[in-house]
Coordinates of C-alpha atoms in Angstrom, one line a residue:
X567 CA -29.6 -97.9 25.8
X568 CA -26.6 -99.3 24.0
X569 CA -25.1 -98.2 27.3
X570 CA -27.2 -100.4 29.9
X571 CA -26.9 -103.1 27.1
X572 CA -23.1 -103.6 26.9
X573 CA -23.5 -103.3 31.2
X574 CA -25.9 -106.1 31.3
X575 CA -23.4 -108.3 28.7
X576 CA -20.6 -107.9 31.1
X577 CA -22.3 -108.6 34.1
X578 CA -23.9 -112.0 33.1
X579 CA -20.6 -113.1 31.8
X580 CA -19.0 -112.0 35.2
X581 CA -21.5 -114.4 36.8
X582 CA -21.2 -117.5 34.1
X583 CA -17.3 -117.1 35.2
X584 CA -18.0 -117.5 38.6
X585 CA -20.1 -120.7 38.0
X586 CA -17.6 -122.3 36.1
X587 CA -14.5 -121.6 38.3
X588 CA -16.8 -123.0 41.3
X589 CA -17.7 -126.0 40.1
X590 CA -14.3 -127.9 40.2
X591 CA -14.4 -127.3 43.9
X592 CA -17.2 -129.3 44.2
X593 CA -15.6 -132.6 42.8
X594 CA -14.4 -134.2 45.7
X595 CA -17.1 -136.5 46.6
X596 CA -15.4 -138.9 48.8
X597 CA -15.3 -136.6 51.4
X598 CA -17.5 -136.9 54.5
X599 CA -20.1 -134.2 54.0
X600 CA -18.8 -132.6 57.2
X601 CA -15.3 -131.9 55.8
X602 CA -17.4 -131.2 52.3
X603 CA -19.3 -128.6 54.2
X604 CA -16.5 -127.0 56.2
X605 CA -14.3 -127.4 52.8
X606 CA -16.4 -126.5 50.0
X607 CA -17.9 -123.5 51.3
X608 CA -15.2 -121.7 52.1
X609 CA -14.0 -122.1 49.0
X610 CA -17.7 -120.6 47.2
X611 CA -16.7 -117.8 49.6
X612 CA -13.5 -116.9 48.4
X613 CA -14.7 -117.3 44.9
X614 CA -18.1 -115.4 44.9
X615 CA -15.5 -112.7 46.7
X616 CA -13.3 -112.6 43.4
X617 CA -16.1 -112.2 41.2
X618 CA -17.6 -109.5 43.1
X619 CA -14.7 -108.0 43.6
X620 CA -13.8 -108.0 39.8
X621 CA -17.6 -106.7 38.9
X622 CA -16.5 -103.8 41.0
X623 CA -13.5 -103.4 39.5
X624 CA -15.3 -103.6 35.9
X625 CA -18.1 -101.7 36.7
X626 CA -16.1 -98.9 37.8
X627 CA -14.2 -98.7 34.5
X628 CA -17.5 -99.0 32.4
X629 CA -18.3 -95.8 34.5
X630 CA -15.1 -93.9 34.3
X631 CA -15.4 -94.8 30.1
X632 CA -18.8 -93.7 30.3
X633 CA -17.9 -90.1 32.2
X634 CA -14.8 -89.8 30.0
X635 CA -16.8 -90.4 26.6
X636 CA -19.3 -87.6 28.2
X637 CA -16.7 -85.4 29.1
X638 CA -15.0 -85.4 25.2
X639 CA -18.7 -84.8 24.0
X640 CA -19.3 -81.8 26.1
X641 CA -15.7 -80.6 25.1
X642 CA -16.8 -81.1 21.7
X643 CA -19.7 -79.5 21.9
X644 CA -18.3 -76.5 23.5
X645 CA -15.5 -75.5 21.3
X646 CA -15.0 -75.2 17.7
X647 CA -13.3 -78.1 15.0
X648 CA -11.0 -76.8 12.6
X649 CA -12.1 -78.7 9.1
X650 CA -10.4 -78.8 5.7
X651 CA -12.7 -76.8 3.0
X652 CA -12.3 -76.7 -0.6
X653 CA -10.7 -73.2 -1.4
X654 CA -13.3 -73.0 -4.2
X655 CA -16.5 -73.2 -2.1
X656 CA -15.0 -70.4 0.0
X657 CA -15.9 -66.8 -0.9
X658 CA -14.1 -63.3 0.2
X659 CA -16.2 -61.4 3.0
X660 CA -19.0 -59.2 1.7
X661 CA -16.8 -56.5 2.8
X662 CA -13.3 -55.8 1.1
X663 CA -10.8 -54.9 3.5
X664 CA -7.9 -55.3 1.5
X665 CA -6.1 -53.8 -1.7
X666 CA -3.0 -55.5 -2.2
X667 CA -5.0 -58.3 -4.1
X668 CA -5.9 -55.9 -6.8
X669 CA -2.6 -54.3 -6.9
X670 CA -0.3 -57.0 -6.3
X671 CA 1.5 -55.5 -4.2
X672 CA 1.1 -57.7 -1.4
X673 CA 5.4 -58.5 -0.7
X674 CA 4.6 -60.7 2.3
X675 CA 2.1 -63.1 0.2
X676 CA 4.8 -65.1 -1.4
X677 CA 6.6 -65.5 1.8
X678 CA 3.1 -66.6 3.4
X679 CA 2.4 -68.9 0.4
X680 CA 6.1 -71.1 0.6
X681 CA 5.4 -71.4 4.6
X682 CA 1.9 -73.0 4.0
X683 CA 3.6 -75.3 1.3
X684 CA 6.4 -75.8 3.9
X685 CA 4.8 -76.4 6.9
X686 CA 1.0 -76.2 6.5
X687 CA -1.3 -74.0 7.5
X688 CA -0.9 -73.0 11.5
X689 CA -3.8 -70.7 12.1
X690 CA -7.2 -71.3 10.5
X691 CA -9.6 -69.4 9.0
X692 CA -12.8 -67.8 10.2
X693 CA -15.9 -68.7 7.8
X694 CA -19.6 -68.5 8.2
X695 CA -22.2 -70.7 6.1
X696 CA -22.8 -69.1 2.9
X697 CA -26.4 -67.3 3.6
X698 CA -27.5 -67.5 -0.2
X699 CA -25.4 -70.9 -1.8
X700 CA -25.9 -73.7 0.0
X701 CA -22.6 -76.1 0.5
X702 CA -20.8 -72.7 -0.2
X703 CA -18.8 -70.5 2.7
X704 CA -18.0 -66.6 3.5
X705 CA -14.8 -65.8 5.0
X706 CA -14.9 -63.6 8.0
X707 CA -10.9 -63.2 7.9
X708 CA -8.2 -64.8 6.4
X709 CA -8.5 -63.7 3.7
X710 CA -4.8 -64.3 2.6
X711 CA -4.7 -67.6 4.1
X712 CA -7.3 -68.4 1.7
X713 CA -5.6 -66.8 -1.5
X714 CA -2.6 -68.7 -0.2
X715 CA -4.3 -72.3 -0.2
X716 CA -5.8 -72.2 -3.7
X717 CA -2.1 -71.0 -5.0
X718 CA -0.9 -74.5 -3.7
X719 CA -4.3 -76.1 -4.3
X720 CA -4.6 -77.3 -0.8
X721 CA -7.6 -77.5 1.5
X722 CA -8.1 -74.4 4.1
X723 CA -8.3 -75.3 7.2
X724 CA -11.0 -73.2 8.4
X725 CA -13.2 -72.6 11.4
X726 CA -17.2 -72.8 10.6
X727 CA -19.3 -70.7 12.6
X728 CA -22.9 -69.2 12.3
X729 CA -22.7 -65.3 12.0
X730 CA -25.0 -62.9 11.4
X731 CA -23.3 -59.8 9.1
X732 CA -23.1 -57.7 12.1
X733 CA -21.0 -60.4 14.1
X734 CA -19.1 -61.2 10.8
X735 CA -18.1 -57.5 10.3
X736 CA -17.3 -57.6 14.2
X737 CA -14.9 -60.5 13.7
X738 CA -13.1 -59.1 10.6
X739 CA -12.2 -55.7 12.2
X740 CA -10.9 -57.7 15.4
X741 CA -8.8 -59.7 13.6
X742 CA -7.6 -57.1 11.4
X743 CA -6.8 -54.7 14.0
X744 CA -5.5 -57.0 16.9
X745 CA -2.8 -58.0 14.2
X746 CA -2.1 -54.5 13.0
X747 CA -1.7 -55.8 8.9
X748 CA -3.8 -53.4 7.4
X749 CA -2.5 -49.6 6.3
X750 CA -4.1 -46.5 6.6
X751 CA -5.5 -46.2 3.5
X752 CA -7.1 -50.0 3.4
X753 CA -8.5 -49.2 7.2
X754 CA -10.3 -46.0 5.7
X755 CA -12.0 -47.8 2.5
X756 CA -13.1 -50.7 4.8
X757 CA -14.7 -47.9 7.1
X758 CA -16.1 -46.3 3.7
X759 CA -17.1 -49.9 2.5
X760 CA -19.3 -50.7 5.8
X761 CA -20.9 -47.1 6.0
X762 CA -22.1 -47.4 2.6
X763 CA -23.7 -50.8 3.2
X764 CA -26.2 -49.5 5.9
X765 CA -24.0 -50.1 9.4
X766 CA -23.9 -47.6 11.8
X767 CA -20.7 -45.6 12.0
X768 CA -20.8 -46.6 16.0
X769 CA -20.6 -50.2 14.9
X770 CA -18.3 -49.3 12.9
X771 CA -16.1 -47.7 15.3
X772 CA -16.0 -50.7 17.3
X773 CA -15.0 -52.9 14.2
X774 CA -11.9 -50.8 13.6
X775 CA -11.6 -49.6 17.1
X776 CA -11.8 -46.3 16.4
X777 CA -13.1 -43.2 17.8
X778 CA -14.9 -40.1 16.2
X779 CA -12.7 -38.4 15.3
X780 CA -10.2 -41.0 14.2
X781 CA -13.7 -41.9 12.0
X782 CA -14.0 -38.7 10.6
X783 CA -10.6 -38.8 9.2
X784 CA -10.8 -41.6 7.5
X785 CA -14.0 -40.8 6.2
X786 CA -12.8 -37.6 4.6
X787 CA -10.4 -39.3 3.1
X788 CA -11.8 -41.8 1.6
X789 CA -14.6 -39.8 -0.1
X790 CA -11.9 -37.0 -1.5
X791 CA -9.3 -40.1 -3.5
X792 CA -11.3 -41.6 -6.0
X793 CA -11.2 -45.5 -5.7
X794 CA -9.6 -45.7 -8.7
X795 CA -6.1 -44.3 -7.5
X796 CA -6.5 -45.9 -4.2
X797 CA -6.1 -49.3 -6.1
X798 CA -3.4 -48.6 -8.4
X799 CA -1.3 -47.3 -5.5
X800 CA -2.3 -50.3 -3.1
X801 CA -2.2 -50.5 0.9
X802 CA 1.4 -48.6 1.0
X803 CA 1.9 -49.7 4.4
X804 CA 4.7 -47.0 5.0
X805 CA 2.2 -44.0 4.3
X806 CA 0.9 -43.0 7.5
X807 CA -2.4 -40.9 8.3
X808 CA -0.8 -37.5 8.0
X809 CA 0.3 -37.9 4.3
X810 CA -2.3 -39.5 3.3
X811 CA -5.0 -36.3 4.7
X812 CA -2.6 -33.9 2.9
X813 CA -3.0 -36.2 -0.2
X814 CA -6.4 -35.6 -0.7
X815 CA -6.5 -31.9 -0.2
X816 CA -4.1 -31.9 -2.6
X817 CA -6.9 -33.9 -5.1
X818 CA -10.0 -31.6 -4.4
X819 CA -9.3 -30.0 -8.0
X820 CA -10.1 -32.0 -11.2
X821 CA -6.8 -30.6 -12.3
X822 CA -4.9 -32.7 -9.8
X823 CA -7.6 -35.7 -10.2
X824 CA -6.7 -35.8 -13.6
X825 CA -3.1 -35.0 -12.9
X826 CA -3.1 -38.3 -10.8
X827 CA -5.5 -41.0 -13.0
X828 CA -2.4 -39.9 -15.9
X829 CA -0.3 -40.4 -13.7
X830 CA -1.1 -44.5 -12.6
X831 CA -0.9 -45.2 -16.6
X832 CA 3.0 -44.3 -16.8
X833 CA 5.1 -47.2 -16.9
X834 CA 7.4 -46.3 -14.4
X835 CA 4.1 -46.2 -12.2
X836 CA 3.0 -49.5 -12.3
X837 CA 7.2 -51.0 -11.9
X838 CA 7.0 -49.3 -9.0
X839 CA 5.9 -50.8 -5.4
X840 CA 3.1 -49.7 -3.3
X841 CA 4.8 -46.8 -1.7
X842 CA 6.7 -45.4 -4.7
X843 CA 3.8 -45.5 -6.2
X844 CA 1.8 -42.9 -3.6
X845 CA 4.9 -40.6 -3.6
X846 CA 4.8 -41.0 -7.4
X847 CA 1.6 -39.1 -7.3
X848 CA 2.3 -37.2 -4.4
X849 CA 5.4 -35.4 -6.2
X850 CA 3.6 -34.6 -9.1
X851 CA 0.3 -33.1 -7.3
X852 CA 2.8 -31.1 -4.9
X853 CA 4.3 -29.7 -8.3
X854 CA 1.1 -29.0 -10.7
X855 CA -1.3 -27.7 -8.0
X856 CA 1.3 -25.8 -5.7
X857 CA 3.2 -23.4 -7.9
X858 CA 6.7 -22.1 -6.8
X859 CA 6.3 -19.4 -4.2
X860 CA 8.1 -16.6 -5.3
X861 CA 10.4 -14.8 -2.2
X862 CA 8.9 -11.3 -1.7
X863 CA 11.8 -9.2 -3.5
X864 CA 12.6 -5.5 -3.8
X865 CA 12.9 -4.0 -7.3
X866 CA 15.4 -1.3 -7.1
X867 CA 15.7 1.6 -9.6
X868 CA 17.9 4.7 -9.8
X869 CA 15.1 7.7 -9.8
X870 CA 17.8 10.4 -10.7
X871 CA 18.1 13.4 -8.7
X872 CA 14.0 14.3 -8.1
X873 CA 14.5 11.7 -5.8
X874 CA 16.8 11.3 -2.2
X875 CA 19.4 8.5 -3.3
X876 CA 18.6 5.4 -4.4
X877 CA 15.8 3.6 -3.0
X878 CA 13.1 0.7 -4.0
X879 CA 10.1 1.7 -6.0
X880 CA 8.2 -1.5 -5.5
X881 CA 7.9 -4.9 -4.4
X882 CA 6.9 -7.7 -6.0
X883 CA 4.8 -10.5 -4.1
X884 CA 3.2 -13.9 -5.0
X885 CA -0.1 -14.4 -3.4
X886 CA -1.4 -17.7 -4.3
X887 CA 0.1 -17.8 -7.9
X888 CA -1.1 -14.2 -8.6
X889 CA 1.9 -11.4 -8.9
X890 CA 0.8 -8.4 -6.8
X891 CA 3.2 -5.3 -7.3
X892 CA 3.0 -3.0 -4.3
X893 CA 4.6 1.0 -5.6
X894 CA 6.2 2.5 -2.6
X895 CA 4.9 5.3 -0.7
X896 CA 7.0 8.0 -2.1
X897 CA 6.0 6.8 -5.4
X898 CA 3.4 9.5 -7.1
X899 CA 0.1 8.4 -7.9
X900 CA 0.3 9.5 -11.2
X901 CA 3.9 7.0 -11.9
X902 CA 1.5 4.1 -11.0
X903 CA -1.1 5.2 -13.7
X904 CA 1.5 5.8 -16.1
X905 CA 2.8 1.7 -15.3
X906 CA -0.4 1.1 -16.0
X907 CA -1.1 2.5 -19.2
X908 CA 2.0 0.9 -21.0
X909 CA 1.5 -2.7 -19.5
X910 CA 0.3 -3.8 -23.0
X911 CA 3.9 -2.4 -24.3
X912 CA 5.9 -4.0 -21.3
X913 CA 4.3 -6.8 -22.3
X914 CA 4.6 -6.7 -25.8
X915 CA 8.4 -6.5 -25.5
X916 CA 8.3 -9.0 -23.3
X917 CA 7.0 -11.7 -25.3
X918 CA 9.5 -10.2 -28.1
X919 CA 12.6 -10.9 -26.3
X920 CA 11.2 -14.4 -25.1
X921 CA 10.9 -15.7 -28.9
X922 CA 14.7 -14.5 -29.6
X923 CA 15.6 -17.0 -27.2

């Protein structure tokens, strides 16, 4: 309406121009009304020419303003603003995928945080609506971004879209994975995290980008390390999938759980970063749980003459931290019965000598 309105303005003052510029063409009276005739009109002509011409030419740029302003409605209608939000009405995703916040081991954040106060923020964030506070937001990813704007107290530029959880899980395992930021370790409680809350390990798969059996793995290991020691070692971005599997066989015993949750109260643990901090743990579980093999050895003994020369008697093995000694062949029967009766001596004298030390 406003449209046809400001169209109809500019035509009627088109016309009111051309009356007014016509008129002094009409002055000269003294004329003889042939010359006025064959004088005058001419001149209406040209005139009423000029203003047609010129509603033409204005018309045409009402229309091209009218098909531009529909164009940059359409464009915005079609894509997405980026708009500043208050850091404080922004809330993490619903699903963590990240441990260095807990562990502070994040060594890129403070880098990330001086760029933003440098040069702003270049890429935005991805937020949905919050579905139970109204006014309030849930980030899909950037997640660090967001950390990074309430250091410097700074609106987040963010991106606001409608998602459902699937399509917010979707976008948060894209992001994730297309920029290859998260470790091992945070990938496999993020794949734990979304099983847990009800989504289909398929979907899940897709999320991460994984297939079955790469979902297996990190499955397994996720249940076998308790949560606990997963955040006080952190992402450890240098530990790859290998280490991390033969970390949690090595945890399947309460010995070596308990072994480990001592182990993240030392001091030295918590000075240390995120990957000293697994190999921390990793040493000491590789020490407690997997005793010294012993190299199979011969015990050698002089029989005296009632046997041929010299030879071994028995050999000494260690089998999974038990001592199994194996009596030659030529060795009577009765020699490994006698051994056995005076064990409790052997070890009797033994202990003896090991207290004189």
């Amino acid at each position: 309406m406003m449209a046809d309105k400001n169209r109809r303005d500019q035509l009627k003052a088109l016309f009111e121009t051309v009356e007014t510029n016509s008129a002094p063409e009409q002055k000269p009276a003294e004329l003889p009304p042939i010359q006025q005739s064959a004088s005058v009109e001419p001149l209406k002509q040209r005139a009423a020419s000029g203003a047609i011409k010129a509603m033409g030419l204005s018309l045409g740029g009402i229309s091209k303003e009218i098909e531009d302003a529909r164009r940059l409605k359409e464009t915005f209608e079609g894509s997405e603003r980026v708009v500043e939000l208050d850091p404080a009405l922004v809330e993490s995703s619903f699903i963590e995928d990240r441990l260095s916040h807990d562990s502070g081991s994040d060594d890129s954040f403070e880098a990330l945080v001086e760029s933003i106060r440098q040069n702003g923020q270049q890429v935005p964030i991805l937020v949905r609506p919050h579905p139970e506070k109204q006014g309030h937001y849930q980030t899909a990813y950037g997640h660090r971004r967001l950390r990074a704007a309430r250091r410097i107290a700074r609106p987040v530029q963010a991106i606001v879209r409608n998602l459902t959880d699937v399509q917010l899980i979707l976008a948060q395992g894209k992001e994730n994975t297309e920029r290859r930021d998260l470790s091992f370790i945070e990938r496999a409680f993020f794949a734990r995290n979304l099983v847990e809350r009800g989504f289909e390990r398929g979907l899940v798969q897709d999320a991460l980008s994984l297939d079955k059996a790469e979902m297996t793995r990190f499955l397994q290991v996720a249940a076998a390390v308790p949560a606990t020691v997963v955040r006080a070692i952190g992402p450890a971005p240098k530990i790859g999938r290998p280490r991390w599997v033969r970390f949690a066989e090595l945890l399947k015993s309460s010995d070596a759980q308990a072994a480990a949750l001592n182990e993240i109260t030392l001091e030295p643990f918590s000075a240390a970063d995120s990957n000293a901090r697994f190999n921390r743990i990793f040493e000491r579980l590789l020490k407690s749980v997997e005793p010294v093999a012993l190299a199979p050895r011969n015990m050698q003994s002089a029989v005296g003459n009632k046997y041929s020369g010299t030879r071994a008697i028995a050999q000494l093995n260690s089998d999974k931290g038990r001592q199994v000694l194996t009596f030659a062949e030529h060795i009577p029967q009765e020699f490994a019965v006698f051994v056995t009766g005076e064990l409790e001596t052997l070890l009797a004298r033994y202990n003896s000598r090991s207290s004189d030390k």
